[in-house]
Coordinates of C-alpha atoms and ligand atoms in Angstrom, one line a residue:
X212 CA -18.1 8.9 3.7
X213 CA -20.4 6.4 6.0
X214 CA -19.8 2.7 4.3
X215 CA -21.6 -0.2 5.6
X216 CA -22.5 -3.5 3.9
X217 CA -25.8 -5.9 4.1
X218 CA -27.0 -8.8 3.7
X219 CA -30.0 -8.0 2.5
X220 CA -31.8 -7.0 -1.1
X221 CA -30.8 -4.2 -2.5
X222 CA -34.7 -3.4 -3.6
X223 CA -35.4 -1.6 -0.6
X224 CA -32.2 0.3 0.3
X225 CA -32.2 4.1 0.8
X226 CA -29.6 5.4 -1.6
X227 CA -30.2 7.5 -4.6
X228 CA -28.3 5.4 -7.1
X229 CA -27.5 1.7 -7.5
X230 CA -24.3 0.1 -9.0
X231 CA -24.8 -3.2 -10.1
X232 CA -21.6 -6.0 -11.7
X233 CA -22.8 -7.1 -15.3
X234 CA -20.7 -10.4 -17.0
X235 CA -19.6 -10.5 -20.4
X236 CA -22.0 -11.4 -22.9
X237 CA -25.0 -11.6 -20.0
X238 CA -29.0 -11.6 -21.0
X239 CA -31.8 -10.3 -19.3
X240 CA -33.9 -13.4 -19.6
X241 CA -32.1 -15.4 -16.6
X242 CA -31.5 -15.5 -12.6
X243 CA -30.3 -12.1 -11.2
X244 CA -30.4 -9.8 -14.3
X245 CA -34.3 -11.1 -14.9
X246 CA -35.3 -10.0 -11.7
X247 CA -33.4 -6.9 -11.9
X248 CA -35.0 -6.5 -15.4
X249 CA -38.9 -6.9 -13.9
X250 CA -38.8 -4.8 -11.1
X251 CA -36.9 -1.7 -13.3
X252 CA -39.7 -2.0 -16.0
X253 CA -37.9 -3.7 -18.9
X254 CA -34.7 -1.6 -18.4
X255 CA -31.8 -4.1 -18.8
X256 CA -33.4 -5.9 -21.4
X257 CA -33.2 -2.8 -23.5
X258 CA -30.1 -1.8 -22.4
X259 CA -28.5 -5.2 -23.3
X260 CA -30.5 -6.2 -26.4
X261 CA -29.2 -2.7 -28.0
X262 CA -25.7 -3.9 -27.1
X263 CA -25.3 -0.6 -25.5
X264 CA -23.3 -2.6 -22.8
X265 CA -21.6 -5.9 -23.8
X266 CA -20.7 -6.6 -20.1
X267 CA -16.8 -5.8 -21.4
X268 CA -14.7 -4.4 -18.3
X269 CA -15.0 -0.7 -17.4
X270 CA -18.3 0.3 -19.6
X271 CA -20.7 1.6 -17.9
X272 CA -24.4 2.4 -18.9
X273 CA -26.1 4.8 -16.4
X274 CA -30.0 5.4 -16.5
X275 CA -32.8 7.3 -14.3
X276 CA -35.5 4.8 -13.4
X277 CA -39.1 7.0 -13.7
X278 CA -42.7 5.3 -13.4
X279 CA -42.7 1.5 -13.5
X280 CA -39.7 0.9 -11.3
X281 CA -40.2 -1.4 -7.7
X282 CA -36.9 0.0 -6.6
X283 CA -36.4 2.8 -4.0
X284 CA -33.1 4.1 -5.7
X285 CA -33.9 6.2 -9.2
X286 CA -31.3 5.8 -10.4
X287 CA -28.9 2.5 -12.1
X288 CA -25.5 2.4 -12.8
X289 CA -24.2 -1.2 -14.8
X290 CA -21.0 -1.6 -14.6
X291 CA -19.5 -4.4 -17.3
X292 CA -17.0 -6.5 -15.1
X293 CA -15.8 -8.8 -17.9
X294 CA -15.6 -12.8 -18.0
X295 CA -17.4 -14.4 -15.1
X296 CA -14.8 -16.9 -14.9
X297 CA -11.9 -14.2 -14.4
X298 CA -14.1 -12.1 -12.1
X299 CA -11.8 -12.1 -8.5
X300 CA -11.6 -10.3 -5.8
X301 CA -9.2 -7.7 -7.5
X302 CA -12.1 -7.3 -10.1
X303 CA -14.4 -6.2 -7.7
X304 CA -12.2 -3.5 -6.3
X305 CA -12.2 -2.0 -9.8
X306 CA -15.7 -2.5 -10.1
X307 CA -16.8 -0.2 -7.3
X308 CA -13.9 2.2 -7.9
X309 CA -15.3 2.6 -11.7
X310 CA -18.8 2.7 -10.1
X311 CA -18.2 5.2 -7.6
X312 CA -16.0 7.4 -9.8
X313 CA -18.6 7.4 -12.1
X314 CA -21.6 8.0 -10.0
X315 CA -19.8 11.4 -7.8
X316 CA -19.4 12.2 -11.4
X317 CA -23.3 12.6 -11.3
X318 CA -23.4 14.1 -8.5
X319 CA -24.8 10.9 -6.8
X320 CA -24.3 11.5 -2.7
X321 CA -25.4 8.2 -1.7
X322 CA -24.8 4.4 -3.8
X323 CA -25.4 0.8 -3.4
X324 CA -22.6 -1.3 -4.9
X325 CA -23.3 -5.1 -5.7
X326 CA -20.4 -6.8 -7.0
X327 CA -22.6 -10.2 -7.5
X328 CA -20.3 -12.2 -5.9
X329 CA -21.0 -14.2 -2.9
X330 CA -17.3 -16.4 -1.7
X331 CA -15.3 -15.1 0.4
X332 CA -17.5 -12.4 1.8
X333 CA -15.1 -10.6 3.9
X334 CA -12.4 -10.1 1.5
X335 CA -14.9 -9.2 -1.3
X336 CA -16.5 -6.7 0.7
X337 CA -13.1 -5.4 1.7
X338 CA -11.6 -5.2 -1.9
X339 CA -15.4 -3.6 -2.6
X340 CA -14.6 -0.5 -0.3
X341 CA -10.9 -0.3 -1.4
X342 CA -11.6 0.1 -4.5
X343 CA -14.2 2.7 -3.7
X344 CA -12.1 4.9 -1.2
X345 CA -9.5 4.7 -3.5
X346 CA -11.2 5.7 -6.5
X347 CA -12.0 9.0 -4.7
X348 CA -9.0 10.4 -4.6
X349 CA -7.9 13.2 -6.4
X350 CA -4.5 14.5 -6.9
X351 CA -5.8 18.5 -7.1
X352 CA -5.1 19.6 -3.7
X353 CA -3.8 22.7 -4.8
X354 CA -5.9 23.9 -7.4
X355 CA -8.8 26.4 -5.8
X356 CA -10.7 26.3 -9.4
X357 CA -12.3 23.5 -10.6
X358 CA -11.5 21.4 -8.4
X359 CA -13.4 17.9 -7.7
X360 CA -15.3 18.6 -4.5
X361 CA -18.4 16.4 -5.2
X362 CA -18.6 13.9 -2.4
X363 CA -20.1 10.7 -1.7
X364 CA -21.5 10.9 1.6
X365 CA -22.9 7.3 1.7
X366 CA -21.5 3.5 0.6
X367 CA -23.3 0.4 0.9
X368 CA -21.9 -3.1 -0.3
X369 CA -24.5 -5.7 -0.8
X370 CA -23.5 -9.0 -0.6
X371 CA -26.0 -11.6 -0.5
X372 CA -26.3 -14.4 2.1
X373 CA -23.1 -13.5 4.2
X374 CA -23.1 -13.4 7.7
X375 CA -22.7 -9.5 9.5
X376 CA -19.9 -10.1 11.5
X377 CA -17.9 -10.6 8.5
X378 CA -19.4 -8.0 6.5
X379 CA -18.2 -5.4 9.4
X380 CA -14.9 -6.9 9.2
X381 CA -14.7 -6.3 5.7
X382 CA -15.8 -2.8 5.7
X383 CA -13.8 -1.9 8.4
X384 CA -10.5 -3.8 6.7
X385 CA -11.2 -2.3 3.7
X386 CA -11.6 1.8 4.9
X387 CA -8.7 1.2 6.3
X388 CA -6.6 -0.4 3.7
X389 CA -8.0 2.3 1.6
X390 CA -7.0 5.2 3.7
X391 CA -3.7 3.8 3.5
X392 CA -3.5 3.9 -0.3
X393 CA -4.9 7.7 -0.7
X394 CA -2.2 8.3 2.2
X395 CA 1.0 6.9 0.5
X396 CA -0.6 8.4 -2.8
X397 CA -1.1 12.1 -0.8
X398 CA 2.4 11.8 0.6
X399 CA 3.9 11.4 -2.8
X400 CA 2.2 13.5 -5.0
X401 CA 3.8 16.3 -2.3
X402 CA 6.1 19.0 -4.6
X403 CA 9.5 18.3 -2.9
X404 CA 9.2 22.0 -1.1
X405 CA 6.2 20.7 1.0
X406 CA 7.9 17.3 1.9
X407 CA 11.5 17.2 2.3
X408 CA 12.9 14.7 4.8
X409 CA 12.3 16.4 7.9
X410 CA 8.5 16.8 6.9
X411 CA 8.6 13.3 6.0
X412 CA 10.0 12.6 9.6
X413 CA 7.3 14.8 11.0
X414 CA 4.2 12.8 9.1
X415 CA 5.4 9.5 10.2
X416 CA 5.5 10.9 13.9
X417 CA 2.0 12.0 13.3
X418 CA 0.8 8.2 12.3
X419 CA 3.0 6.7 14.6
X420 CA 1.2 8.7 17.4
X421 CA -2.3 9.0 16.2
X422 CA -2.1 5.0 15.6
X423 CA 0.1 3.9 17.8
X424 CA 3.5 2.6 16.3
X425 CA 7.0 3.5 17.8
X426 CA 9.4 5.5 16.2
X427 CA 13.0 6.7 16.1
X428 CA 14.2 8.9 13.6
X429 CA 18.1 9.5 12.8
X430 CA 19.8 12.5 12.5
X431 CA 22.9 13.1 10.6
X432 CA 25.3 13.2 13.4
X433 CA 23.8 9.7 14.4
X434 CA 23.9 8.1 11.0
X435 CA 27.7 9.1 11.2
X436 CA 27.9 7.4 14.3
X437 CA 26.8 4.4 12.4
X438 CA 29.0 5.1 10.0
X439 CA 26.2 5.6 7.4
X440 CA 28.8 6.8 4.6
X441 CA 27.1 5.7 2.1
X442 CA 23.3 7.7 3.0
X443 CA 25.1 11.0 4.2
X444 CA 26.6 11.2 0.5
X445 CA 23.5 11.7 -1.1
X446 CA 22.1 14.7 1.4
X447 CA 25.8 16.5 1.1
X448 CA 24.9 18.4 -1.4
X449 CA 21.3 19.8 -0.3
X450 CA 20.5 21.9 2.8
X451 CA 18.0 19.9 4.1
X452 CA 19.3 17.1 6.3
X453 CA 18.8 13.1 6.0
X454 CA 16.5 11.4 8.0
X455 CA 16.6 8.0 8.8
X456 CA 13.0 7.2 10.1
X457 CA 12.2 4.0 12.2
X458 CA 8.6 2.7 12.9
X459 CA 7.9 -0.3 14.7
X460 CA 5.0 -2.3 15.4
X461 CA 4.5 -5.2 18.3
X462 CA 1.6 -6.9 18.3
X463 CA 0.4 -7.1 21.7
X464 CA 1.0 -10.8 23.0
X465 CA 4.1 -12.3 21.1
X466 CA 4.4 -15.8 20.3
X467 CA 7.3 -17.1 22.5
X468 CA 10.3 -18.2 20.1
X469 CA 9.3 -16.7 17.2
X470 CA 12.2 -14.5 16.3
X471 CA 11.7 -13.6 12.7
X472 CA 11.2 -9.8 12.4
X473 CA 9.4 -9.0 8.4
X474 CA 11.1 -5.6 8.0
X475 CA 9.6 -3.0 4.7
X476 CA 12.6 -0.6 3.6
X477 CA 11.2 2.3 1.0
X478 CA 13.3 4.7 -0.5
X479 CA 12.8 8.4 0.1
X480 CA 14.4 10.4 -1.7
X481 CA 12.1 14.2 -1.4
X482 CA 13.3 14.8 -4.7
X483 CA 15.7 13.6 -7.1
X484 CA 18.1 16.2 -9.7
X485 CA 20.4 13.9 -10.3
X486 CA 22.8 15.6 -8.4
X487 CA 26.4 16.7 -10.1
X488 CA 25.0 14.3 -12.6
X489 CA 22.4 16.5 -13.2
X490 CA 19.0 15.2 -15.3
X491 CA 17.6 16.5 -18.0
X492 CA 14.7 19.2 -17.4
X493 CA 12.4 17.5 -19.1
X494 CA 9.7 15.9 -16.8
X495 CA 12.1 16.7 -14.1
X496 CA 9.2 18.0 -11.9
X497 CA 8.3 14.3 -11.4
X498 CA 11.3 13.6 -10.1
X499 CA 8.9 14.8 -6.2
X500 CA 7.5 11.4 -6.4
X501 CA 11.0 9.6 -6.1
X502 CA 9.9 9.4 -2.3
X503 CA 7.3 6.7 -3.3
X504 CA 8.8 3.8 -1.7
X505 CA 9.3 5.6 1.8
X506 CA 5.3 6.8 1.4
X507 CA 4.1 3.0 0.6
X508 CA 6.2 2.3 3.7
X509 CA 4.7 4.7 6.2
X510 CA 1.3 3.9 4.5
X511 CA 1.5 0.3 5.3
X512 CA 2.8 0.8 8.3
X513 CA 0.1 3.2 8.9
X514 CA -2.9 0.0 8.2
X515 CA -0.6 -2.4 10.1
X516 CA -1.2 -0.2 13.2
X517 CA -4.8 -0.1 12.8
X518 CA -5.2 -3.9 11.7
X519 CA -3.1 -5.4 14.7
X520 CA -1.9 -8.6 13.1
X521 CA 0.1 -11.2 14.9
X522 CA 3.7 -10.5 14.1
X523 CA 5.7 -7.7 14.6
X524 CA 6.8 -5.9 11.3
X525 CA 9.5 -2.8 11.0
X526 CA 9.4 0.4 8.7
X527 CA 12.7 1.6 7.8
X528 CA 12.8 4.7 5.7
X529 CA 15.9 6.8 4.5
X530 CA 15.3 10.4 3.5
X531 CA 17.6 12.7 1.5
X532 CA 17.3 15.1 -1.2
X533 CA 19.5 15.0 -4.0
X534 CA 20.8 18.0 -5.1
X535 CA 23.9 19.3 -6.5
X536 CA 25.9 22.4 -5.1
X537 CA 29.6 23.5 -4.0
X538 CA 29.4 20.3 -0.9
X539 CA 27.3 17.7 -3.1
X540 CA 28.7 13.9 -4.1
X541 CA 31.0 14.1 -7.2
X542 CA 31.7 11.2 -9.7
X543 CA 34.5 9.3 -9.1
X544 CA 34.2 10.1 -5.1
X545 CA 34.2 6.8 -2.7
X546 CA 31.8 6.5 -0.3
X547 CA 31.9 3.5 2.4
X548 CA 28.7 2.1 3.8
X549 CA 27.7 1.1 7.3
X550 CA 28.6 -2.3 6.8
X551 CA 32.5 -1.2 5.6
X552 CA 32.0 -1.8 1.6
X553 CA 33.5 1.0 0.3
X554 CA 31.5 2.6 -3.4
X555 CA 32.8 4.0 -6.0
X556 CA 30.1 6.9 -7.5
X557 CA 30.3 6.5 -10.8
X558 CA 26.9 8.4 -11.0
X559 CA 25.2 10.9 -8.5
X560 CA 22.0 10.6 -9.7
X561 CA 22.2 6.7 -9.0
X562 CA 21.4 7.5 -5.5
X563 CA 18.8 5.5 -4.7
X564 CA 20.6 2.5 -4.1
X565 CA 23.2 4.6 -1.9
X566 CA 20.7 5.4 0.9
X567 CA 19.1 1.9 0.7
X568 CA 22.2 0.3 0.8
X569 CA 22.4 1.4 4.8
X570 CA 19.1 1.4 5.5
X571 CA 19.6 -2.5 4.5
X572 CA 22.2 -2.2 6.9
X573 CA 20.0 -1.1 9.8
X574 CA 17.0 -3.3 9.2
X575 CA 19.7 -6.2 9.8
X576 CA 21.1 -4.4 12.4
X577 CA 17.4 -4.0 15.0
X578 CA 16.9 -7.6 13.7
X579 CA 15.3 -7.9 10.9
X580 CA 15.1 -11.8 9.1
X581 CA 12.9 -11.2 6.0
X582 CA 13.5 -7.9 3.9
X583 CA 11.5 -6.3 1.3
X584 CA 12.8 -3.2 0.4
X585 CA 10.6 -0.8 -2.4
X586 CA 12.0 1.7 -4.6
X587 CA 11.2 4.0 -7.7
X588 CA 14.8 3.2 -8.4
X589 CA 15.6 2.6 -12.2
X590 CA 14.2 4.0 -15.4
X591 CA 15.0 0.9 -16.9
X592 CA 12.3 -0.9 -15.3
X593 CA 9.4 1.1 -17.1
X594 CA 11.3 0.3 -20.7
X595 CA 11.5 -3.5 -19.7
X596 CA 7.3 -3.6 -17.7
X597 CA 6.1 -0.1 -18.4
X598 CA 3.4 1.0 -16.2
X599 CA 1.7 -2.9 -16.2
X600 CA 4.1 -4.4 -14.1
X601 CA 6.6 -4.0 -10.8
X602 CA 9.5 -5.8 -11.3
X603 CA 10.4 -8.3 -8.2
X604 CA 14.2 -9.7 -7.9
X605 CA 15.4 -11.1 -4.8
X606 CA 17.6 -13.8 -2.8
X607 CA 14.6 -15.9 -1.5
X608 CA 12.9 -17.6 -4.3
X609 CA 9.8 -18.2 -1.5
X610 CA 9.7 -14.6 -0.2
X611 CA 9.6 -14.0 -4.3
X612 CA 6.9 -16.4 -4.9
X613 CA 4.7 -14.7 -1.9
X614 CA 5.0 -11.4 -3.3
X615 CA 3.9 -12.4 -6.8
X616 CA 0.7 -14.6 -4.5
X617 CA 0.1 -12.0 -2.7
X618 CA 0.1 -9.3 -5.4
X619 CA -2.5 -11.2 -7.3
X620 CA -5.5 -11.3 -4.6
X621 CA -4.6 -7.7 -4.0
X622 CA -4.8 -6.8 -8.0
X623 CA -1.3 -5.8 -8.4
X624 CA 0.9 -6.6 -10.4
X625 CA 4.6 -8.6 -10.3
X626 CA 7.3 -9.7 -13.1
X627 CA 10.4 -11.0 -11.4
X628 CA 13.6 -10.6 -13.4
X629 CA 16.8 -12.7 -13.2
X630 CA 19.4 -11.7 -10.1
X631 CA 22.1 -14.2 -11.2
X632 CA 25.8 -14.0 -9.8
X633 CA 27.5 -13.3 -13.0
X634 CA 25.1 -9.8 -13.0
X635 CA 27.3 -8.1 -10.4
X636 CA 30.7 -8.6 -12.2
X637 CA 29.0 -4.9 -14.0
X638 CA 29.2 -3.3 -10.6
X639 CA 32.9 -3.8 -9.5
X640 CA 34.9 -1.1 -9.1
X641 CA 38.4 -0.6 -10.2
X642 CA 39.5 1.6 -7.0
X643 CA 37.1 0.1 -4.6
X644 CA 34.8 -2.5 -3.5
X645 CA 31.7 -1.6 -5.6
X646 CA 30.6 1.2 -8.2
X647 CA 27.3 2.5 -7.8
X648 CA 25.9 2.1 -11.9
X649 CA 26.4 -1.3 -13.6
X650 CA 26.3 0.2 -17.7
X651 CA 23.7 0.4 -19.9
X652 CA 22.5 -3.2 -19.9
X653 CA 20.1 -4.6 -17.6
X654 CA 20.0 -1.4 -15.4
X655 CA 17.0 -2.6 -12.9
X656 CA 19.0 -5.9 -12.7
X657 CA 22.2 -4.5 -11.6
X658 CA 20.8 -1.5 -9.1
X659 CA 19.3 -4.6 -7.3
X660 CA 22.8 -6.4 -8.1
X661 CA 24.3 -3.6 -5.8
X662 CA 21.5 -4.1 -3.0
X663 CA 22.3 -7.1 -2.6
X664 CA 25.6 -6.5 -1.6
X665 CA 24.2 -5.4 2.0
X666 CA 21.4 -7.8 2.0
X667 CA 23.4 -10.9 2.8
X668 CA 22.2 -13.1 5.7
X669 CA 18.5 -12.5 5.2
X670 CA 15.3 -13.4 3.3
X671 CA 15.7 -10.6 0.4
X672 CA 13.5 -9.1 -2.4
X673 CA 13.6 -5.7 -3.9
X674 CA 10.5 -4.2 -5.5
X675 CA 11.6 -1.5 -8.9
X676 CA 8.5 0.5 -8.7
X677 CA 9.7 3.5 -10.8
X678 CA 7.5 2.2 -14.0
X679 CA 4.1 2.0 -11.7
X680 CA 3.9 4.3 -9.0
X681 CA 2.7 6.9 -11.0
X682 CA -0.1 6.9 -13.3
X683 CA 0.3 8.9 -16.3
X684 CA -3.5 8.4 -17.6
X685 CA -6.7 8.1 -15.2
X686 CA -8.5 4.9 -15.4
X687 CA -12.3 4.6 -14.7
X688 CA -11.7 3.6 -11.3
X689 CA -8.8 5.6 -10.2
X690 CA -7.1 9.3 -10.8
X691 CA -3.9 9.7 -12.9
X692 CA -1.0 10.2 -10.6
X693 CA 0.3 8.6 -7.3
X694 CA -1.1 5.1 -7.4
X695 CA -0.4 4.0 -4.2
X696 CA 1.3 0.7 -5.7
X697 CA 2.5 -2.2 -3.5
X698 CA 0.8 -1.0 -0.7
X699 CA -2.0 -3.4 -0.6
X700 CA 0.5 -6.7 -1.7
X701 CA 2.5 -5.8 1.7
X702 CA -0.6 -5.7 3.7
X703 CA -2.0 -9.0 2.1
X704 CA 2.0 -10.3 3.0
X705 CA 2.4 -9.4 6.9
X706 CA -1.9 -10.8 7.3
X707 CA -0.9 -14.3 5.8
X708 CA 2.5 -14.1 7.9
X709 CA 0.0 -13.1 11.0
X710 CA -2.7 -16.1 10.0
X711 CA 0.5 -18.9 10.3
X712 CA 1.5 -17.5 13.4
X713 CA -1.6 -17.7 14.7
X714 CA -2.5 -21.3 13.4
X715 CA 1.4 -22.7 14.5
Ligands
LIG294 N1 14.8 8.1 -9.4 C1 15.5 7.6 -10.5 C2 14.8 6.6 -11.3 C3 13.5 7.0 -11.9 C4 13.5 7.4 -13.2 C5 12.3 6.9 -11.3 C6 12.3 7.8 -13.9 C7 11.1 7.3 -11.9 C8 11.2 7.7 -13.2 C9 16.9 7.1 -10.1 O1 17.5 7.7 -9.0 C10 17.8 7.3 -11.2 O2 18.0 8.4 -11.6 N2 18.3 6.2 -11.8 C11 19.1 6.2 -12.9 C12 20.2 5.2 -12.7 C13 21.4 5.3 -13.7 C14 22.1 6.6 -13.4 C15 22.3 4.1 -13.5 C16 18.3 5.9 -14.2 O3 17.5 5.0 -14.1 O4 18.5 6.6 -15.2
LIG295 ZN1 18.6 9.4 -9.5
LIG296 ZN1 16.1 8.5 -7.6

């Protein structure tokens, strides 16, 4: 898809269709909507006056403009965006996602998107073509009937008034965050036969070469070296080995003594049974996804290449696959961890937090100061948010706070829960130094309980995003499924880290 944005009106442009943003409760008779209403013949009048579109978000009122219109497109698209006064950036993204969802849906090839609003140019015109790329993805690859192969050859974002070089920026920020989305989202809708760990190994060599990042990636003979006891418990089981992959990116001048080193740890787990402590069959086919946090990982890491910011950021991301069999985990074994702890496994299928635990570890170990680590790692979490929410607990009430910030302008989502001290009494074993399940109450509380065991001596947060990393219903802007959560937060994290470092 060609995307550009202009400045100019969107009377003349050359596109077949034309979305345009509607407010809640707008008229025809003033400012934009009048002039849209007098060159289309009368069309929004009628439209609104018949309360076909209230301007609520989401509806959508699509029309073919014959005889009287002064526009080159024929065709109109109004998309309600809500209140005026709520209308952000995050807003916008889902107005041109519902827009361009809806207009491939007609076959549309080419579209004009105008958000109608002007601050902030850049970032609106970024979060414009987010939304857009994302809203094109489809999680059919491997249907060869009916699948969705309508595309959109052509995107333009008109913004009025704004200046081109930030307009390019925009677009150019945006296709890329975008790509990165549809690539975590690609990676984890993957059945766990088509990405175990050593194909998850393989993709992140093919981004960190095609973009640019370095990479190490761990065997099993050198995670025993590092006495990763605690990781290798979780593969033992499975015939497919652990991988522990590394990606780095270093910005191309660093800013003498500035040592702090942002580190993203995502949990990978190719697929989760549950082990010897085997899950239910029911949805277990979902379980492929449980690789989430690696794929928002490598998908950040991914845009971080491409958008150079100032700071240098590390990807850490343990692989395993939990199965059970003659060699796997059994309750009641002891485990110990890089860092010496030794863990009780109450629980195999509370693996998770066993691979993350060392890759913790490691991060602190190549230098990491500030760690956010990102996992589908409780059930728990979607009874306490559901699918609204990511829960956010951590050591580092500021590192907290940013997340939350950050998730807002990107349109996602946080709820932090309590981490207090008296939490990990649940966790302590009788035989050893830790036990890997914490009881029935508060289970998203005590998994990070147990992380943060191994996160001592850093800036910590933990992201549960088991409750919205997969999208059980479509919205109009965006295909059931992978959702590609967090991804967008972490980006808008390491470019306000890179903007300080550039202004200290
Ligand atoms: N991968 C699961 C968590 C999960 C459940 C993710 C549903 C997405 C949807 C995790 O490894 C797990 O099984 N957690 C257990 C922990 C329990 C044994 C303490 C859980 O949540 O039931
Ligand atoms: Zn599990
Ligand atoms: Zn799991």
């Amino acid at each position: 898809m060609q995307i550009e944005s202009t400045s100019g009106s969107y009377r003349d442009l050359d596109v077949q269709a034309l979305a345009i943003a509607v407010f809640k409760g707008e008229k025809a008779d003033d400012g934009f909507l009048k002039d849209l209403d007098s060159i289309t013949g009368g069309v929004i009048k009628s439209v609104l006056d018949s309360e076909e579109l209230k301007g609520k978000e989401s509806e959508t009122v699509y029309v073919h403009l014959i005889g009287n219109s002064d526009i080159k497109a024929h065709r109109l698209l109004l998309v309600g965006v809500g209140e005026r006064s709520d209308y952000t950036a995050a807003e916008v993204s889902q107005m041109a996602g519902t827009a361009v969802r809806a207009l491939r849906g007609k076959n549309v090839k080419s579209i004009a998107v105008v958000p109608r609003r002007e601050e902030t140019p850049e970032d609106i015109v970024s979060m414009a073509v987010e939304g857009s790329v994302m809203a094109l993805f489809d999680p059919d690859k491997y249907r060869t009937t009916d699948k969705e192969d309508r595309k959109i050859e052509k995107l333009i974002v008109v913004m009025d008034g704004a200046d081109e070089t930030s307009l390019k920026r925009g677009v150019e920020r945006g296709r890329i965050v975008g790509e990165s989305v549809n690539f975590t989202r690609d990676l984890a809708n993957e059945p766990g036969a088509y990405m175990t760990p050593t194909n998850m190994s393989e993709r992140a060599r093919e981004v960190a070469t095609e973009f640019g990042l370095s990479i190490d990636v761990l065997d099993e003979a050198r995670m025993e070296q590092e006495g990763m006891g605690s990781l290798l418990s979780v593969s033992r089981g499975s015939e497919e080995p652990a991988k522990l992959i590394i990606l780095k990116y270093t910005p191309s001048s660093v800013t003498e003594g500035n040592e702090k080193l942002l580190a993203f740890v995502g949990k990978g787990i190719t697929f989760d049974s549950g082990g010897i402590s085997l899950k239910p069959g029911e949805n277990m086919e979902l379980m492929k996804y449980d690789m989430t946090g690696g794929a928002t990982v490598m998908g950040a890491m991914r845009a971080i290449a491409q958008l150079k910011p100032s700071i240098p950021v590390l990807g850490v991301i343990p692989c395993a696959e939990n199965l059970p069999s003659g060699k796997a985990t059994k309750p009641g074994d002891v485990v110990r961890a890089m860092t010496g702890k030794t863990i009780e496994v109450i629980n195999t299928d509370a693996e998770g937090r066993l691979i993350l635990a060392d890759a913790i570890a490691y991060a602190k170990k190549l230098g990491a100061t500030r760690i956010i680590d990102m996992a589908t790692l409780t059930g728990a979490v979607s009874i306490a948010l559901g699918d609204v929410n990511t829960a956010v607990l951590g050591t580092d009430q500021e590192l907290v706070d940013e997340i939350i910030g950050a998730g807002k302008e990107a349109g996602e989502k946080f709820w932090q829960l309590p981490l207090d001290k008296e939490y990990s009494k649940q966790i302590k074993s009788d035989i050893a130094d830790i036990k890997n399940v914490g009881g029935r109450k508060a289970g998203t509380i005590t998994a990070a309980a147990f992380l943060k065991e191994f996160a001592d001596g850093v800036s910590w947060a933990h992201l549960d995003i088991a409750g919205t990393a997969w999208a059980d219903e479509a919205k109009p802007y965006r295909s059931k499924g992978p959702t590609g959560i967090a991804v967008r937060t972490l980006l808008r994290i390491v470019a306000r880290a890179s903007q300080k470092c550039d202004g200290a």
